Amino acid sequence: RARLGESYTQPERVYRVCKARGMSYVTISDHNTVEGALRIAHEPDTFLSVEVTTRFPEDDVPLHVLVWNLGEEDHRDLQPYRPSVYELVAFLRERGLAHALAHPLYRMGPPLTASHVERMMLLFSVWEGRNGARSRESNELACRLAAAVTPALLAALADKHGLEPSHGGRIALTGGSDDHGALDIATTWTACRAGTIDEFLAGVARGEGSVGGAHGSCSYIGLSLRG
């Protein structure tokens, strides 16, 4: 609301710290811009990403969607679809772009309801199960909800909401630091056995990855904000 930037950390520093802390691959997913990721795109083991702000059009409830390994053209082309999460997901699937629902239970506007969560289950086959800026309780609840999804449940939810599922019935998990102040860089991560970035993202989408590292807390977030 004060129009402060969400992060003042130099992208080059993010890259150096990530590699120093043992990350095989590095990406920066800023909100609705790829500028930071482009500044390290020349470095080895990097790929372009963005965190897209979108909404449930029925009631203006916002969501954040992580989109990985996209191109600058993809980023430009997705902008008209941001007002509707349904249209955005359809676009991402048509382009074959790897994506995930970020911090599923974090309220950013009007209250989240069971109906919103059920539609999230239908729309996204990958959820962020560990976010370094969200509490352990919130992260673990998101993981339990994701684990509860089955093909039978999706079929029932599709009938309930009149919404075609975007996947076959299993939700994979990913993790990320969600760092805003340079203290949490690469302290939360996703691991998956792979030899290339494409193999890594494909493995995550298949549910072959695992999440590791720190959860957030009130005191830890407070320190980050001072950064």
mmCIF file of C-alpha atoms in Angstrom:
data_model
loop_
_atom_site.group_PDB
_atom_site.id
_atom_site.type_symbol
_atom_site.label_atom_id
_atom_site.label_comp_id
_atom_site.label_asym_id
_atom_site.label_seq_id
_atom_site.Cartn_x
_atom_site.Cartn_y
_atom_site.Cartn_z
ATOM 1 C CA ARG A 1 0.000 0.000 0.000
ATOM 2 C CA ALA A 2 2.963 2.291 0.581
ATOM 3 C CA ARG A 3 4.204 1.309 -2.894
ATOM 4 C CA LEU A 4 7.437 -0.048 -1.498
ATOM 5 C CA GLY A 5 9.343 -2.544 -3.599
ATOM 6 C CA GLU A 6 8.946 -6.167 -2.531
ATOM 7 C CA SER A 7 12.692 -6.724 -2.598
ATOM 8 C CA TYR A 8 15.767 -4.532 -2.850
ATOM 9 C CA THR A 9 18.220 -7.439 -3.136
ATOM 10 C CA GLN A 10 20.391 -7.326 -6.242
ATOM 11 C CA PRO A 11 19.699 -10.335 -8.514
ATOM 12 C CA GLU A 12 23.428 -10.977 -8.808
ATOM 13 C CA ARG A 13 23.604 -11.398 -5.037
ATOM 14 C CA VAL A 14 20.670 -13.817 -5.102
ATOM 15 C CA TYR A 15 22.523 -15.954 -7.641
ATOM 16 C CA ARG A 16 25.821 -15.937 -5.723
ATOM 17 C CA VAL A 17 24.157 -16.878 -2.435
ATOM 18 C CA CYS A 18 22.075 -19.635 -4.026
ATOM 19 C CA LYS A 19 25.132 -21.262 -5.583
ATOM 20 C CA ALA A 20 27.154 -20.834 -2.386
ATOM 21 C CA ARG A 21 24.380 -22.606 -0.465
ATOM 22 C CA GLY A 22 24.457 -25.587 -2.791
ATOM 23 C CA MET A 23 21.639 -24.935 -5.264
ATOM 24 C CA SER A 24 22.060 -26.698 -8.619
ATOM 25 C CA TYR A 25 19.644 -24.370 -10.417
ATOM 26 C CA VAL A 26 18.644 -20.789 -9.678
ATOM 27 C CA THR A 27 15.609 -18.757 -10.668
ATOM 28 C CA ILE A 28 14.021 -15.518 -9.482
ATOM 29 C CA SER A 29 10.224 -15.321 -9.523
ATOM 30 C CA ASP A 30 9.414 -11.659 -8.914
ATOM 31 C CA HIS A 31 5.803 -10.471 -8.918
ATOM 32 C CA ASN A 32 4.593 -9.789 -12.464
ATOM 33 C CA THR A 33 8.032 -8.943 -13.843
ATOM 34 C CA VAL A 34 10.959 -10.915 -15.258
ATOM 35 C CA GLU A 35 13.413 -8.040 -14.986
ATOM 36 C CA GLY A 36 15.341 -9.527 -12.071
ATOM 37 C CA ALA A 37 15.539 -12.994 -13.631
ATOM 38 C CA LEU A 38 16.778 -11.486 -16.904
ATOM 39 C CA ARG A 39 19.678 -9.854 -15.071
ATOM 40 C CA ILE A 40 21.104 -13.272 -14.185
ATOM 41 C CA ALA A 41 19.961 -15.100 -17.338
ATOM 42 C CA HIS A 42 23.544 -15.165 -18.671
ATOM 43 C CA GLU A 43 24.739 -17.124 -15.637
ATOM 44 C CA PRO A 44 25.001 -20.934 -15.762
ATOM 45 C CA ASP A 45 22.132 -23.041 -14.370
ATOM 46 C CA THR A 46 19.488 -20.292 -14.437
ATOM 47 C CA PHE A 47 16.028 -20.082 -15.967
ATOM 48 C CA LEU A 48 13.420 -17.369 -16.305
ATOM 49 C CA SER A 49 10.436 -17.364 -13.930
ATOM 50 C CA VAL A 50 7.705 -15.065 -12.656
ATOM 51 C CA GLU A 51 5.040 -15.004 -9.932
ATOM 52 C CA VAL A 52 1.813 -13.959 -11.624
ATOM 53 C CA THR A 53 -0.980 -12.225 -9.757
ATOM 54 C CA THR A 54 -4.343 -13.521 -10.945
ATOM 55 C CA ARG A 55 -7.885 -13.735 -9.531
ATOM 56 C CA PHE A 56 -11.014 -15.769 -9.212
ATOM 57 C CA PRO A 57 -13.196 -13.554 -11.433
ATOM 58 C CA GLU A 58 -16.410 -14.380 -9.544
ATOM 59 C CA ASP A 59 -15.394 -12.556 -6.357
ATOM 60 C CA ASP A 60 -12.002 -10.948 -7.035
ATOM 61 C CA VAL A 61 -10.089 -13.255 -4.659
ATOM 62 C CA PRO A 62 -6.402 -13.015 -5.685
ATOM 63 C CA LEU A 63 -4.000 -15.908 -6.239
ATOM 64 C CA HIS A 64 -0.302 -16.060 -7.036
ATOM 65 C CA VAL A 65 0.853 -18.494 -9.699
ATOM 66 C CA LEU A 66 4.501 -19.416 -10.209
ATOM 67 C CA VAL A 67 5.444 -19.867 -13.873
ATOM 68 C CA TRP A 68 8.832 -21.437 -14.551
ATOM 69 C CA ASN A 69 11.165 -21.531 -17.544
ATOM 70 C CA LEU A 70 9.082 -19.196 -19.673
ATOM 71 C CA GLY A 71 10.297 -16.819 -22.370
ATOM 72 C CA GLU A 72 9.906 -13.069 -22.583
ATOM 73 C CA GLU A 73 7.248 -13.563 -25.262
ATOM 74 C CA ASP A 74 5.336 -15.925 -22.973
ATOM 75 C CA HIS A 75 5.450 -13.304 -20.236
ATOM 76 C CA ARG A 76 4.036 -10.656 -22.537
ATOM 77 C CA ASP A 77 1.380 -12.976 -23.918
ATOM 78 C CA LEU A 78 0.035 -14.095 -20.529
ATOM 79 C CA GLN A 79 -0.793 -10.567 -19.337
ATOM 80 C CA PRO A 80 -4.330 -10.391 -20.850
ATOM 81 C CA TYR A 81 -5.275 -13.605 -19.021
ATOM 82 C CA ARG A 82 -4.354 -12.434 -15.522
ATOM 83 C CA PRO A 83 -7.856 -11.172 -14.564
ATOM 84 C CA SER A 84 -9.172 -14.769 -14.627
ATOM 85 C CA VAL A 85 -7.328 -17.716 -13.114
ATOM 86 C CA TYR A 86 -9.326 -20.057 -15.354
ATOM 87 C CA GLU A 87 -8.142 -18.315 -18.511
ATOM 88 C CA LEU A 88 -4.596 -18.023 -17.187
ATOM 89 C CA VAL A 89 -4.323 -21.742 -16.411
ATOM 90 C CA ALA A 90 -5.772 -22.618 -19.824
ATOM 91 C CA PHE A 91 -3.139 -20.399 -21.467
ATOM 92 C CA LEU A 92 -0.284 -21.919 -19.450
ATOM 93 C CA ARG A 93 -1.412 -25.439 -20.305
ATOM 94 C CA GLU A 94 -1.755 -24.571 -23.987
ATOM 95 C CA ARG A 95 1.809 -23.205 -24.005
ATOM 96 C CA GLY A 96 3.107 -26.178 -22.010
ATOM 97 C CA LEU A 97 4.560 -23.891 -19.338
ATOM 98 C CA ALA A 98 5.450 -25.416 -15.975
ATOM 99 C CA HIS A 99 3.512 -23.698 -13.207
ATOM 100 C CA ALA A 100 2.364 -24.047 -9.598
ATOM 101 C CA LEU A 101 0.026 -22.435 -7.100
ATOM 102 C CA ALA A 102 2.090 -20.341 -4.675
ATOM 103 C CA HIS A 103 1.329 -20.323 -0.902
ATOM 104 C CA PRO A 104 -2.205 -21.740 -1.418
ATOM 105 C CA LEU A 105 -3.685 -20.723 1.948
ATOM 106 C CA TYR A 106 -2.221 -17.238 2.292
ATOM 107 C CA ARG A 107 -4.986 -14.646 2.337
ATOM 108 C CA MET A 108 -4.219 -11.632 0.140
ATOM 109 C CA GLY A 109 -7.688 -10.091 -0.136
ATOM 110 C CA PRO A 110 -11.226 -11.307 0.595
ATOM 111 C CA PRO A 111 -11.406 -14.450 2.763
ATOM 112 C CA LEU A 112 -10.577 -17.833 1.246
ATOM 113 C CA THR A 113 -13.400 -20.359 1.514
ATOM 114 C CA ALA A 114 -13.677 -24.114 1.068
ATOM 115 C CA SER A 115 -15.076 -23.425 -2.395
ATOM 116 C CA HIS A 116 -11.905 -21.546 -3.372
ATOM 117 C CA VAL A 117 -9.701 -24.376 -2.114
ATOM 118 C CA GLU A 118 -11.746 -26.963 -3.999
ATOM 119 C CA ARG A 119 -11.335 -25.000 -7.226
ATOM 120 C CA MET A 120 -7.600 -24.697 -6.533
ATOM 121 C CA MET A 121 -7.543 -28.489 -6.354
ATOM 122 C CA LEU A 122 -9.175 -28.691 -9.763
ATOM 123 C CA LEU A 123 -6.947 -26.088 -11.389
ATOM 124 C CA PHE A 124 -3.425 -26.838 -10.153
ATOM 125 C CA SER A 125 -1.469 -30.096 -10.219
ATOM 126 C CA VAL A 126 1.486 -28.525 -8.352
ATOM 127 C CA TRP A 127 1.182 -26.587 -5.078
ATOM 128 C CA GLU A 128 3.835 -24.788 -3.083
ATOM 129 C CA GLY A 129 3.900 -27.013 -0.033
ATOM 130 C CA ARG A 130 6.701 -25.207 1.764
ATOM 131 C CA ASN A 131 7.052 -21.453 1.553
ATOM 132 C CA GLY A 132 9.884 -19.861 3.515
ATOM 133 C CA ALA A 133 7.763 -16.842 4.463
ATOM 134 C CA ARG A 134 4.688 -18.766 5.621
ATOM 135 C CA SER A 135 4.229 -20.549 8.937
ATOM 136 C CA ARG A 136 4.779 -24.279 9.431
ATOM 137 C CA GLU A 137 1.079 -24.679 10.263
ATOM 138 C CA SER A 138 -0.031 -23.052 7.020
ATOM 139 C CA ASN A 139 2.494 -24.990 4.923
ATOM 140 C CA GLU A 140 1.638 -28.333 6.501
ATOM 141 C CA LEU A 141 -2.090 -27.776 6.105
ATOM 142 C CA ALA A 142 -1.555 -27.048 2.412
ATOM 143 C CA CYS A 143 0.394 -30.313 2.115
ATOM 144 C CA ARG A 144 -2.377 -32.283 3.832
ATOM 145 C CA LEU A 145 -5.009 -30.792 1.551
ATOM 146 C CA ALA A 146 -2.913 -31.593 -1.514
ATOM 147 C CA ALA A 147 -2.384 -35.171 -0.322
ATOM 148 C CA ALA A 148 -6.146 -35.630 0.057
ATOM 149 C CA VAL A 149 -6.751 -35.119 -3.658
ATOM 150 C CA THR A 150 -7.622 -38.256 -5.637
ATOM 151 C CA PRO A 151 -9.177 -38.822 -9.075
ATOM 152 C CA ALA A 152 -12.471 -39.673 -7.362
ATOM 153 C CA LEU A 153 -12.426 -36.454 -5.333
ATOM 154 C CA LEU A 154 -11.597 -34.401 -8.416
ATOM 155 C CA ALA A 155 -14.506 -35.959 -10.303
ATOM 156 C CA ALA A 156 -16.875 -35.061 -7.458
ATOM 157 C CA LEU A 157 -15.519 -31.502 -7.279
ATOM 158 C CA ALA A 158 -15.789 -31.115 -11.051
ATOM 159 C CA ASP A 159 -19.488 -31.991 -10.857
ATOM 160 C CA LYS A 160 -19.981 -29.686 -7.879
ATOM 161 C CA HIS A 161 -18.343 -26.639 -9.484
ATOM 162 C CA GLY A 162 -19.002 -27.332 -13.160
ATOM 163 C CA LEU A 163 -15.272 -27.044 -13.797
ATOM 164 C CA GLU A 164 -13.197 -29.464 -15.829
ATOM 165 C CA PRO A 165 -10.108 -30.674 -13.895
ATOM 166 C CA SER A 166 -6.773 -29.483 -15.269
ATOM 167 C CA HIS A 167 -4.983 -32.647 -14.179
ATOM 168 C CA GLY A 168 -5.500 -36.323 -13.407
ATOM 169 C CA GLY A 169 -5.914 -36.329 -9.660
ATOM 170 C CA ARG A 170 -2.582 -36.008 -7.876
ATOM 171 C CA ILE A 171 -1.056 -32.778 -6.584
ATOM 172 C CA ALA A 172 2.739 -32.528 -6.462
ATOM 173 C CA LEU A 173 4.617 -30.231 -4.091
ATOM 174 C CA THR A 174 7.314 -27.643 -4.503
ATOM 175 C CA GLY A 175 9.194 -25.359 -2.104
ATOM 176 C CA GLY A 176 10.724 -21.909 -2.288
ATOM 177 C CA SER A 177 12.244 -19.304 -0.012
ATOM 178 C CA ASP A 178 9.914 -16.388 -0.874
ATOM 179 C CA ASP A 179 12.771 -14.170 0.275
ATOM 180 C CA HIS A 180 12.214 -10.400 0.338
ATOM 181 C CA GLY A 181 15.122 -9.172 2.444
ATOM 182 C CA ALA A 182 18.219 -11.247 1.535
ATOM 183 C CA LEU A 183 18.174 -13.245 4.802
ATOM 184 C CA ASP A 184 16.251 -16.291 3.537
ATOM 185 C CA ILE A 185 17.823 -16.834 0.114
ATOM 186 C CA ALA A 186 17.980 -20.578 -0.673
ATOM 187 C CA THR A 187 16.969 -21.557 2.862
ATOM 188 C CA THR A 188 13.879 -23.325 1.440
ATOM 189 C CA TRP A 189 14.070 -25.314 -1.783
ATOM 190 C CA THR A 190 12.804 -28.040 -4.104
ATOM 191 C CA ALA A 191 14.911 -31.148 -4.774
ATOM 192 C CA CYS A 192 14.477 -33.546 -7.680
ATOM 193 C CA ARG A 193 16.860 -35.962 -9.383
ATOM 194 C CA ALA A 194 17.563 -34.567 -12.863
ATOM 195 C CA GLY A 195 20.360 -33.737 -15.265
ATOM 196 C CA THR A 196 18.864 -30.643 -16.888
ATOM 197 C CA ILE A 197 16.466 -27.857 -16.005
ATOM 198 C CA ASP A 198 13.772 -29.364 -18.258
ATOM 199 C CA GLU A 199 14.178 -32.760 -16.574
ATOM 200 C CA PHE A 200 14.049 -31.094 -13.167
ATOM 201 C CA LEU A 201 10.774 -29.286 -13.858
ATOM 202 C CA ALA A 202 9.230 -32.340 -15.509
ATOM 203 C CA GLY A 203 10.147 -34.441 -12.468
ATOM 204 C CA VAL A 204 8.608 -31.885 -10.113
ATOM 205 C CA ALA A 205 5.406 -31.893 -12.183
ATOM 206 C CA ARG A 206 5.260 -35.703 -11.957
ATOM 207 C CA GLY A 207 5.505 -35.560 -8.175
ATOM 208 C CA GLU A 208 9.052 -36.886 -8.019
ATOM 209 C CA GLY A 209 10.433 -33.886 -6.157
ATOM 210 C CA SER A 210 10.692 -33.161 -2.453
ATOM 211 C CA VAL A 211 10.733 -29.960 -0.447
ATOM 212 C CA GLY A 212 13.285 -29.003 2.161
ATOM 213 C CA GLY A 213 14.493 -26.195 4.357
ATOM 214 C CA ALA A 214 12.902 -23.674 6.660
ATOM 215 C CA HIS A 215 9.311 -22.681 7.270
ATOM 216 C CA GLY A 216 8.567 -19.070 8.100
ATOM 217 C CA SER A 217 7.601 -17.607 11.465
ATOM 218 C CA CYS A 218 6.406 -14.252 12.787
ATOM 219 C CA SER A 219 9.824 -13.369 14.199
ATOM 220 C CA TYR A 220 11.663 -14.564 11.100
ATOM 221 C CA ILE A 221 9.381 -12.590 8.776
ATOM 222 C CA GLY A 222 9.892 -9.521 10.947
ATOM 223 C CA LEU A 223 13.641 -9.779 10.509
ATOM 224 C CA SER A 224 13.224 -10.134 6.760
ATOM 225 C CA LEU A 225 11.093 -7.017 6.545
ATOM 226 C CA ARG A 226 13.786 -4.974 8.241
ATOM 227 C CA GLY A 227 16.180 -6.102 5.526
#
